[in-house]
Coordinates of C-alpha atoms and ligand atoms in Angstrom, one line a residue:
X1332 CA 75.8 104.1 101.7
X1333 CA 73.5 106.5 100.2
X1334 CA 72.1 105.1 97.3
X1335 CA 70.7 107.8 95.6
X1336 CA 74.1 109.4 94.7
X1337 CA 74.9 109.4 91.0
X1338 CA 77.9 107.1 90.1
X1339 CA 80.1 108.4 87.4
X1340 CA 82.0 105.5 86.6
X1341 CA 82.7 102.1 87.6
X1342 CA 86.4 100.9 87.3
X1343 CA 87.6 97.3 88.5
X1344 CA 88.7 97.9 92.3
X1345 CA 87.0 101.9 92.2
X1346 CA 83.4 103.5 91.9
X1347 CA 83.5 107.2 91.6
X1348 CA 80.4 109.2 92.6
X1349 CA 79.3 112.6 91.9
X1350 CA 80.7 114.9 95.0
X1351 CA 78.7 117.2 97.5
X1352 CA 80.8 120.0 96.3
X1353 CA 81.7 121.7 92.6
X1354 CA 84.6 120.3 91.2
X1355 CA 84.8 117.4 93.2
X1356 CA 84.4 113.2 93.1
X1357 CA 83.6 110.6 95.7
X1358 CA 85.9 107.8 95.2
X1359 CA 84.4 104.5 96.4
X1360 CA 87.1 101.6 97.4
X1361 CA 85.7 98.3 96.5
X1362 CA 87.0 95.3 98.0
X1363 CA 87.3 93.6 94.0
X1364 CA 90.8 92.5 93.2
X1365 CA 91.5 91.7 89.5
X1366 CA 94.7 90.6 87.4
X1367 CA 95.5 89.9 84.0
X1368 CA 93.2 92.7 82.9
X1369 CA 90.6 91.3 85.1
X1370 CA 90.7 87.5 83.8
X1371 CA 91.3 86.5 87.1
X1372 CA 88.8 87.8 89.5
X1373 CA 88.0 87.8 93.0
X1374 CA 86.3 90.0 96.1
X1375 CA 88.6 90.0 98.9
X1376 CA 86.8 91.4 102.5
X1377 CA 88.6 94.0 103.5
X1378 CA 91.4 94.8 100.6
X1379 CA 89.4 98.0 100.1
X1380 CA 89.5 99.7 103.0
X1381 CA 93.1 98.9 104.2
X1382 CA 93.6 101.1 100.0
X1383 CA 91.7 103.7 101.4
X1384 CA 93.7 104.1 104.5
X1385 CA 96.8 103.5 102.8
X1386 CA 96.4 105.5 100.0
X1387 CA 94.9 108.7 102.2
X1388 CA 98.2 108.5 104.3
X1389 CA 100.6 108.6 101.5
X1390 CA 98.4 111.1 99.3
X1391 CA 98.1 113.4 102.8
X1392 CA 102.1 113.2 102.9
X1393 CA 102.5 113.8 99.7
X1394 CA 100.8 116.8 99.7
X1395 CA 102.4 118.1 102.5
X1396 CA 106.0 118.3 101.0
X1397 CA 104.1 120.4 98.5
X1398 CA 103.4 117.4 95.6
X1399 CA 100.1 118.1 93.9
X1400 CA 97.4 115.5 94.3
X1401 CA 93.8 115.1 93.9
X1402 CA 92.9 113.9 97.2
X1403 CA 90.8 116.5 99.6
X1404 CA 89.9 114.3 102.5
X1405 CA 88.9 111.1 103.7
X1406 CA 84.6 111.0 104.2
X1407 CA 85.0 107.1 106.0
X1408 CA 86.8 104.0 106.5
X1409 CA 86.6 103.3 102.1
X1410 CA 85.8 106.5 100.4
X1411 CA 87.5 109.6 99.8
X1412 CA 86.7 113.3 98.6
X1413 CA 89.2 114.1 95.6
X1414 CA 89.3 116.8 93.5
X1415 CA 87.3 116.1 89.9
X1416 CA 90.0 116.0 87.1
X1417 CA 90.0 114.8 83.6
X1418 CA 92.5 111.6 83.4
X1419 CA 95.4 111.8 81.6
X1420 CA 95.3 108.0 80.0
X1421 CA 98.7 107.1 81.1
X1422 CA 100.4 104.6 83.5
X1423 CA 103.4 105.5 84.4
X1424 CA 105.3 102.9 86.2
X1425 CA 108.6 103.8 88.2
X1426 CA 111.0 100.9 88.7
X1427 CA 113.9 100.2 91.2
X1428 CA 114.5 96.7 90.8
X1429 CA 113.6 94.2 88.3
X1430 CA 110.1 92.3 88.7
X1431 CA 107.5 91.7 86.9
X1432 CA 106.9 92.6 83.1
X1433 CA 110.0 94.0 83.0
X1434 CA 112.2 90.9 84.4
X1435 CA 110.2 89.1 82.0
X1436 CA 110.4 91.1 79.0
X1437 CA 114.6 91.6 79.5
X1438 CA 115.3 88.3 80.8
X1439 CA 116.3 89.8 84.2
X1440 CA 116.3 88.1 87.2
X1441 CA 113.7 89.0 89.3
X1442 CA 114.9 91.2 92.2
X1443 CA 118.3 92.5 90.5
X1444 CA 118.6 96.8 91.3
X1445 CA 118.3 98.2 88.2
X1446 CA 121.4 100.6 87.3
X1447 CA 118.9 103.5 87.9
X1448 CA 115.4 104.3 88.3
X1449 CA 113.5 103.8 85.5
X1450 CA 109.9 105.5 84.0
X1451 CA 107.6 103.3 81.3
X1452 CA 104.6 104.8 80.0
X1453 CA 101.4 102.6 79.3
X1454 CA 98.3 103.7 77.2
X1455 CA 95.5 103.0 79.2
X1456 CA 93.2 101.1 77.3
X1457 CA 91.5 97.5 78.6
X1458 CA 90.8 96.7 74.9
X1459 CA 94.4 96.5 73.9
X1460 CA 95.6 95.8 77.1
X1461 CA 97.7 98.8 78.3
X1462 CA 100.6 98.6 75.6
X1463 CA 103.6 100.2 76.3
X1464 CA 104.0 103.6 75.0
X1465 CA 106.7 106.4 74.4
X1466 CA 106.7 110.2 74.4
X1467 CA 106.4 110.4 70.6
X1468 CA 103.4 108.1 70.9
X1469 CA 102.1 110.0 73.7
X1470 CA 102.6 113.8 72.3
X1471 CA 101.7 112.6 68.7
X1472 CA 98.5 111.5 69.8
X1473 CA 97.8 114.0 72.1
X1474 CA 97.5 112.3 75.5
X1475 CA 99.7 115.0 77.2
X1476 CA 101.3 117.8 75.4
X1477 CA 105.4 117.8 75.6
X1478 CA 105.0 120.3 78.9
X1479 CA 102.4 117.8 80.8
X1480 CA 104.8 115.0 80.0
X1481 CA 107.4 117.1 81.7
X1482 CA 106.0 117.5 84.3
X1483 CA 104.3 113.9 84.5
X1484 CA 108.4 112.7 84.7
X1485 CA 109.3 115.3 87.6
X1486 CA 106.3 114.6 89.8
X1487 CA 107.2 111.1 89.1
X1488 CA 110.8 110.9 90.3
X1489 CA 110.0 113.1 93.8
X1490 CA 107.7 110.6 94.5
X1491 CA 109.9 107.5 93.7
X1492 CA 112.3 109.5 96.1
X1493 CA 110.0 110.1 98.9
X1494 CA 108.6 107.1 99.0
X1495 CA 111.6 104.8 98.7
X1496 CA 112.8 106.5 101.6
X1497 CA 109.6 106.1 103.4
X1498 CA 108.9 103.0 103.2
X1499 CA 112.9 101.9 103.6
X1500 CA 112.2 103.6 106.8
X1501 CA 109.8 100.6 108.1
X1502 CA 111.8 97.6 106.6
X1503 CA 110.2 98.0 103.2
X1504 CA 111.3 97.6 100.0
X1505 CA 109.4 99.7 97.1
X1506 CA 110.3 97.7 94.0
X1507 CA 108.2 99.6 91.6
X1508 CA 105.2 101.1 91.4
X1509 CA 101.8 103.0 89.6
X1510 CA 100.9 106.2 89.0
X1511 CA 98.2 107.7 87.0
X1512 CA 98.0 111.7 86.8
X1513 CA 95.0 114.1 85.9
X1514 CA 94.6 117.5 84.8
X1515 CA 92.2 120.9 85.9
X1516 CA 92.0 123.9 85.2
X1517 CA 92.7 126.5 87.8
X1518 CA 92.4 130.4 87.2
X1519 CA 93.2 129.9 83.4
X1520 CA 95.8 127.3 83.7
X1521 CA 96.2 123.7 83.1
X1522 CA 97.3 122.0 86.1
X1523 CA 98.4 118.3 86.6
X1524 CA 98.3 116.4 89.8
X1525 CA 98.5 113.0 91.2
X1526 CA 95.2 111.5 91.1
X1527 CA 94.2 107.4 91.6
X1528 CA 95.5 106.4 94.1
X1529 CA 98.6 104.6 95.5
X1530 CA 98.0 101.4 97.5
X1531 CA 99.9 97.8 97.7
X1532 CA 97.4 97.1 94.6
X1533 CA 99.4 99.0 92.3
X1534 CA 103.6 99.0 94.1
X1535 CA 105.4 96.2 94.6
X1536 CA 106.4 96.2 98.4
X1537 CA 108.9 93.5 99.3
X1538 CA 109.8 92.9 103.2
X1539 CA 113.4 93.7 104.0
X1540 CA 112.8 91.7 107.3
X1541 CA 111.6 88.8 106.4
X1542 CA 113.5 87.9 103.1
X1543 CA 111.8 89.6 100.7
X1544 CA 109.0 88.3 101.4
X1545 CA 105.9 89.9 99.3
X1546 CA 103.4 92.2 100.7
X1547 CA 101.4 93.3 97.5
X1548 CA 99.2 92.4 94.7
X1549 CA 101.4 89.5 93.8
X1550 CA 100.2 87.6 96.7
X1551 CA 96.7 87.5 94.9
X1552 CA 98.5 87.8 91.1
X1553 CA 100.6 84.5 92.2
X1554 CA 98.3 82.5 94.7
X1555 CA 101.0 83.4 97.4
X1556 CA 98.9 83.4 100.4
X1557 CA 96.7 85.8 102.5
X1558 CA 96.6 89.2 100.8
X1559 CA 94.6 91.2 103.6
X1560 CA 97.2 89.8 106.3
X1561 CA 100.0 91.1 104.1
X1562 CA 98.4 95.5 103.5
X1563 CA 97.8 95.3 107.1
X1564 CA 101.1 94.4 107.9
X1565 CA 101.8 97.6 105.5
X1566 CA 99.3 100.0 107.3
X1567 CA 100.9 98.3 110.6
X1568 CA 103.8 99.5 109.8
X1569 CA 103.2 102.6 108.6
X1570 CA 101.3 103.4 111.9
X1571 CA 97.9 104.0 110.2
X1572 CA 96.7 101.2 112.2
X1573 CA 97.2 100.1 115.9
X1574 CA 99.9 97.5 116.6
X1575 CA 96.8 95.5 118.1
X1576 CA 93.9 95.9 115.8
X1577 CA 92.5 92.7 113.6
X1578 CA 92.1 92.4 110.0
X1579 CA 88.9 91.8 108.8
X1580 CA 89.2 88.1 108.2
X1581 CA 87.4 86.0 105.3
X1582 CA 88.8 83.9 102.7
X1583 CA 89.5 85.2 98.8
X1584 CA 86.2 83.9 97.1
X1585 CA 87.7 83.2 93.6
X1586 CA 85.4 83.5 90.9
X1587 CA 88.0 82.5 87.7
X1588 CA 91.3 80.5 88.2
X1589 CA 91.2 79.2 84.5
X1590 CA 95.2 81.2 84.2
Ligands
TMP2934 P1 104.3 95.1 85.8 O1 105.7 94.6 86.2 O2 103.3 94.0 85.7 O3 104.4 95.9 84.5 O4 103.8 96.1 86.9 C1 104.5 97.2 87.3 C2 103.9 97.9 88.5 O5 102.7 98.5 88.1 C3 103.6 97.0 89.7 O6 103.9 97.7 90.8 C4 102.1 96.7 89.6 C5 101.6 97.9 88.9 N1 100.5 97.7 88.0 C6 99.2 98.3 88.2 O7 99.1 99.0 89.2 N2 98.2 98.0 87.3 C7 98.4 97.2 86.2 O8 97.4 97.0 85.5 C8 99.7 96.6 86.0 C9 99.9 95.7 84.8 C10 100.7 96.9 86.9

């Protein structure tokens, strides 16, 4: 697109770009897919697009029950309008059932339901690999004041809610998931709202009709098959896109394999 916008930042699946109006970003959705802090690489046709779509349709219903997010509106097929905020420098995942680091780091089988939901906070930091963090860590060093964190958990929980139901509505199982919050200032007051963006690059979505079969990043993280196939079955499903339509078709071009 227009080249002679000012990027902002470039992130490992994102570009942002200066916005048309005040107070607001252009965020680009690449079709880069990375894992293991980007050690394994690769550009996968299409991946960034079927985020955009997904993403816009969760963020728009989101909004509409009233949860605060960044996103304004859609401007084509991989780029959004979002509100500017400053980045809280948290992940905060939200698990159902065991997978993933957590399977690993408890010795859980992947796949068992955990007793309850449960929130982990990671400092978001590249250079030391996004280490686990608590609330002392994250109030001690000033990431989020104790209020922020508050309401960082709440936000959180309504959207484990919502979305579990969503998707278990179209045969989908959200095993965990994401989330990374920013914060604006509006009419003297410190606000916090979703911001990023939530896409099968950052849940794990397993198929409830077809044996837990995976329709995420794990299917590029693990080498388990066509990753493009698997978010348009999502956006399928979620009726973003016509029962009929194609994915756009080309095979993962890996660049590193050495993990
Ligand atoms: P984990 O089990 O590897 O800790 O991942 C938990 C969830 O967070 C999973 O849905 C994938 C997502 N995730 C990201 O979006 N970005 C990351 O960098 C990592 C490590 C996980």
């Amino acid at each position: 697109m227009n080249s002679r916008r000012t990027r902002i930042y470039e992130g490992k699946a994102k570009i942002i770009y200066e916005g048309p109006e005040p107070n607001t970003v252009i965020v680009h959705f690449k079709d880069d897919a990375t894992a293991f802090n980007a050690e394994k690489k690769a550009v996968i046709e299409g991946k960034g697009v079927l985020n955009q779509r997904i993403s816009e349709f969760l963020f728009t219903k989101l909004n509409d029950i009233g949860l605060p997010t960044h996103f304004l509106r859609s401007l084509n097929m991989r780029e959004q309008l979002v509100r500017e905020v400053e980045i809280i420098p948290l992940e905060v995942v939200v698990r159902n059932v065991a997978a993933g680091s957590l399977a690993k780091r408890l010795g859980l089988e992947e796949g068992t339901a955990l007793p309850r939901s449960i929130i982990e906070c990671y400092y978001k930091n590249d250079k030391l690999g996004d280490p686990m963090v608590n609330e002392e860590h994250i109030t001690a060093f000033g990431w989020a004041t104790p209020m922020e964190l508050d309401d960082i958990m709440h936000m959180s929980i309504r959207i484990n809610d919502f979305l579990t139901g969503l998707f278990l509505g179209i045969g989908i199982k959200l095993v965990d998931f994401k989330l990374e919050f920013g914060r604006f200032v509006e009419n003297d007051m410190m606000r916090i709202v979703l911001a990023d963006e939530i896409s099968p690059d950052c849940c794990r979505l397993w198929d409830m009709r077809n044996n837990n079969a995976k329709m995420d990043k794990d299917i590029f993280r693990r080498d388990l098959g066509n990753l493009v196939d698997a978010y348009h079955e999502v956006a399928k499903r979620l009726g973003i896109i016509q029962p009929n339509e194609q994915p756009e078709r080309s095979k993962p071009k890996l660049v590193k394999t050495d993990l």
